[in-house]
Amino acid sequence: NLKLVDAADLGSTTGKGVNGKVDGRAVALGNRGLLAELGIDPGPLTARAESLRADGQTVMFVAVDGAAAALVGVADPIKESTPEAIRTLHGEGIRIVMLTGDSRTTATAVARKLGIEAVEAEVLPEQKAEVVRSLQAKGRVVAMAGDGINDAPALAQAQVGIAMGTGT
């Protein structure tokens, strides 16, 4: 019996979040970068956000009428087969780099669970492609696996692009 209201003036900032008007109020949902872009201080939500990140969750801030109002924590469960796949790749001498737009805290927590040593976090889509180019400039052959639109530039730049439809 939830009554939904119309949203208007919708906008999105790639790699940061979305904003618009809901029931006449300015609402935004996104990461710290979006809040900073909108001039909104997350205030007391910062400590709770960091706690959720340390647990491996991606945290999105909710702002209403220019003030931080809530947090949404989302965690992608690690697939049962992933730890063994990582061990197998390491055993083959393949270096794995986690390249993510997530916060450093979230990425480090997930990488630690999976045994991944190299982490590039808080990168925007165009920065992901730059990381791939940087690895290639060092003579590395890069295979990039990604599951969303934010990975498209890096997938295109890599020698091997692996697009996963069920990655999240």
PDB file of C-alpha atoms in Angstrom, residues 25 28 35 40-42 45 61-71:
ATOM      1  CA  ARG A  25      11.796  18.109  -2.638  1.00  0.00           C
ATOM      2  CA  ALA A  28      20.061  12.908  -4.191  1.00  0.00           C
ATOM      3  CA  LEU A  35      27.549  15.057  -1.966  1.00  0.00           C
ATOM      4  CA  ILE A  40      26.419  18.744   1.110  1.00  0.00           C
ATOM      5  CA  ASP A  41      28.281  17.736   4.272  1.00  0.00           C
ATOM      6  CA  PRO A  42      27.567  14.102   5.265  1.00  0.00           C
ATOM      7  CA  LEU A  45      26.620   9.796   8.764  1.00  0.00           C
ATOM      8  CA  PHE A  61      24.229   8.707   0.899  1.00  0.00           C
ATOM      9  CA  VAL A  62      20.694  10.055   0.656  1.00  0.00           C
ATOM     10  CA  ALA A  63      20.293  13.824   0.789  1.00  0.00           C
ATOM     11  CA  VAL A  64      16.998  15.691   1.004  1.00  0.00           C
ATOM     12  CA  ASP A  65      16.713  19.427   0.449  1.00  0.00           C
ATOM     13  CA  GLY A  66      20.484  19.918   0.673  1.00  0.00           C
ATOM     14  CA  ALA A  67      21.057  17.957   3.891  1.00  0.00           C
ATOM     15  CA  ALA A  68      22.373  14.429   4.429  1.00  0.00           C
ATOM     16  CA  ALA A  69      19.427  12.331   5.579  1.00  0.00           C
ATOM     17  CA  ALA A  70      20.232   8.615   5.394  1.00  0.00           C
ATOM     18  CA  LEU A  71      22.565   5.862   4.196  1.00  0.00           C
TER      19      LEU A  71
END
